[in-house]
């Protein structure tokens, strides 16, 4: 269970180098007004076989060995970083009162999700599965991954781009984020189904599915479709309430001593619960983010209402008890918000950049980049997504310019696209060639969105929040968006 002093030093040095390169190159990209996540991946790319491996293969293999104790520990950091990234994504999946934009949101969500996914499935049928799939991949699972890669949209990356451009809070941003939330939830459910079916076809199934003891593929499809959906419905409905109730429980020693430790434990328990059900732990991280964020918002509102009521009661006689009861509620809400912010800061400051850096290390552009495949894959993905979103916006009555801006924004795949690539490769559904193409697709489409939207704002074609007339707060409540880059 313990490492030797030399192995410990090796692990610490590797983590320091990974974090430094990720933050260093990420900072450069941020100064260039490019998504920081791309810089973090490029930082890892410099340490991998693509750059450092070409300059000094011995140094690259020593610093980041493919096996041994160092590789095992870095693999654990990689997995934790992935789960925390998905948790952060889940914490941003909060809906807002869209008001008059509901027609556009509905139309764009349907066309921007169904059409690209269907086109991806259709094209995957004519591809040779042997060129893209991994050991556990099948034509069906490969087609589903291909379809998701075409349809997926990044909430965190597009949120950061709009924040930098002062577009958040506008009608445009409300439509984009509302549609992206719907798409991401649906596609994460599909991803859970794909990963479940893939592991059911292996010789080493786990969790509840392994106890069923059957090799029936139709039954596996039914099981891994029903379980994620039921898990999502139950945790979405009662997850925030459960988290809030556990946070207020007087016997919750973990939360009393450290709200941060309790929050982390809640995330990990839901991930472990998913493994117990036989589905991938990233689905547990997603719903944990949705639950903890929902509970924090509910707790803050309740604390505010409690404090207001206590203040009003204080004007009369006998209100001291009510005022006193408001203090614990306010303190609890403050502690919950502080622990959430601390976990975000730790995740974005260390674990997530290290995860993205390791993703970059895994990229071997010299050996696993098929330029011909990637070029037509990139063009196909962009054209299908752009046309689908534009058509949905046009049907809803949006102008040509507005429809085009929505299409460009929804084409950014960012973090969710990289999560798709990482989990599919880890489950051995796809091979390293397709993994490389998926990661590069996420990076390039995120850059395209940032560049085009930036030009639109500077040219005055896309109004900023400052230039847009103020709207009644009761009708339009912009979604809460994190300030850091995922």
CSV table of N, CA, C and O in Angstrom, one decimal, residues 1 13 23 29 53 61 63 81-82 97 101 112 137 161 175 207 217 241 248 251 253 295 328 353 391 394 399 450 479:
chain,number,residue,atom,x,y,z
A,1,UNK,N,0.8,-1.2,0.0
A,1,UNK,CA,0.0,0.0,0.0
A,1,UNK,C,0.8,1.3,0.0
A,1,UNK,O,0.3,2.3,-0.2
A,13,UNK,N,7.3,14.7,-8.5
A,13,UNK,CA,7.9,15.4,-9.6
A,13,UNK,C,7.0,15.4,-10.9
A,13,UNK,O,6.9,16.5,-11.5
A,23,UNK,N,-0.8,24.7,-16.4
A,23,UNK,CA,-1.2,26.1,-16.1
A,23,UNK,C,-0.4,27.1,-16.9
A,23,UNK,O,-0.9,28.1,-17.3
A,29,UNK,N,-2.7,30.6,-23.5
A,29,UNK,CA,-3.9,30.6,-24.3
A,29,UNK,C,-4.9,31.5,-23.8
A,29,UNK,O,-5.7,32.2,-24.6
A,53,UNK,N,8.8,13.1,-26.4
A,53,UNK,CA,9.2,11.8,-26.8
A,53,UNK,C,10.0,11.8,-28.1
A,53,UNK,O,10.8,10.9,-28.3
A,61,UNK,N,10.0,8.7,-21.2
A,61,UNK,CA,9.6,7.5,-20.5
A,61,UNK,C,9.9,7.5,-19.0
A,61,UNK,O,9.2,6.9,-18.2
A,63,UNK,N,10.1,10.3,-17.0
A,63,UNK,CA,9.2,11.2,-16.3
A,63,UNK,C,7.8,10.6,-16.2
A,63,UNK,O,7.2,10.7,-15.2
A,81,UNK,N,-9.5,13.5,-11.4
A,81,UNK,CA,-9.7,14.7,-12.2
A,81,UNK,C,-10.9,14.6,-13.2
A,81,UNK,O,-11.6,15.6,-13.3
A,82,UNK,N,-11.0,13.5,-13.8
A,82,UNK,CA,-12.2,13.3,-14.7
A,82,UNK,C,-13.5,13.3,-13.9
A,82,UNK,O,-14.4,14.0,-14.4
A,97,UNK,N,-35.3,30.6,-16.1
A,97,UNK,CA,-36.6,31.0,-16.7
A,97,UNK,C,-36.3,31.7,-18.0
A,97,UNK,O,-35.9,32.8,-18.1
A,101,UNK,N,-38.0,32.9,-24.9
A,101,UNK,CA,-37.1,32.1,-25.8
A,101,UNK,C,-37.4,30.7,-25.8
A,101,UNK,O,-36.7,29.9,-26.4
A,112,UNK,N,-30.7,20.5,-33.1
A,112,UNK,CA,-29.3,20.5,-32.8
A,112,UNK,C,-28.8,19.2,-32.2
A,112,UNK,O,-27.6,19.0,-32.1
A,137,UNK,N,-15.1,-2.7,-28.4
A,137,UNK,CA,-16.0,-2.0,-29.2
A,137,UNK,C,-16.8,-2.9,-30.2
A,137,UNK,O,-16.3,-4.0,-30.5
A,161,UNK,N,-16.4,31.5,-22.8
A,161,UNK,CA,-16.2,32.4,-24.0
A,161,UNK,C,-17.2,33.6,-23.9
A,161,UNK,O,-16.8,34.7,-24.1
A,175,UNK,N,-30.4,31.3,-24.5
A,175,UNK,CA,-30.8,30.3,-25.4
A,175,UNK,C,-29.7,29.2,-25.5
A,175,UNK,O,-29.9,28.0,-25.5
A,207,UNK,N,-20.6,-5.0,-10.7
A,207,UNK,CA,-21.8,-4.5,-10.1
A,207,UNK,C,-23.0,-5.4,-10.2
A,207,UNK,O,-22.9,-6.6,-10.4
A,217,UNK,N,-27.5,-9.9,-25.1
A,217,UNK,CA,-27.3,-8.5,-25.4
A,217,UNK,C,-28.6,-7.7,-25.4
A,217,UNK,O,-28.6,-6.5,-24.9
A,241,UNK,N,-32.5,17.4,-2.1
A,241,UNK,CA,-33.2,17.3,-0.8
A,241,UNK,C,-32.4,16.4,0.1
A,241,UNK,O,-32.2,16.7,1.3
A,248,UNK,N,-27.8,19.2,7.1
A,248,UNK,CA,-28.4,19.7,8.4
A,248,UNK,C,-28.5,18.7,9.5
A,248,UNK,O,-28.8,19.1,10.6
A,251,UNK,N,-26.3,14.6,13.4
A,251,UNK,CA,-25.4,13.4,13.6
A,251,UNK,C,-24.4,13.2,12.5
A,251,UNK,O,-23.6,12.3,12.5
A,253,UNK,N,-21.3,13.9,11.6
A,253,UNK,CA,-20.1,14.4,12.1
A,253,UNK,C,-19.1,14.9,11.0
A,253,UNK,O,-18.4,15.9,11.2
A,295,UNK,N,-28.9,21.8,-4.1
A,295,UNK,CA,-29.0,21.9,-2.7
A,295,UNK,C,-28.5,23.3,-2.2
A,295,UNK,O,-29.0,23.9,-1.3
A,328,UNK,N,-28.3,29.7,12.6
A,328,UNK,CA,-27.7,28.4,12.1
A,328,UNK,C,-28.0,28.2,10.7
A,328,UNK,O,-27.2,27.7,9.9
A,353,UNK,N,-6.7,20.5,-14.3
A,353,UNK,CA,-5.6,20.7,-15.2
A,353,UNK,C,-4.6,19.5,-15.4
A,353,UNK,O,-4.1,19.2,-16.5
A,391,UNK,N,-30.9,25.6,-38.8
A,391,UNK,CA,-32.2,25.3,-39.3
A,391,UNK,C,-33.3,25.3,-38.1
A,391,UNK,O,-34.4,25.9,-38.3
A,394,UNK,N,-33.8,29.0,-37.3
A,394,UNK,CA,-34.6,29.6,-38.4
A,394,UNK,C,-36.1,29.3,-38.3
A,394,UNK,O,-37.0,30.1,-38.5
A,399,UNK,N,-33.5,35.5,-36.9
A,399,UNK,CA,-32.9,36.1,-38.1
A,399,UNK,C,-31.7,35.2,-38.5
A,399,UNK,O,-31.2,34.4,-37.8
A,450,UNK,N,-14.7,30.5,-30.3
A,450,UNK,CA,-14.2,31.7,-29.6
A,450,UNK,C,-13.8,32.8,-30.6
A,450,UNK,O,-14.1,33.9,-30.4
A,479,UNK,N,-28.6,32.1,-16.0
A,479,UNK,CA,-28.1,31.0,-15.2
A,479,UNK,C,-26.8,31.3,-14.6
A,479,UNK,O,-26.0,32.1,-15.1
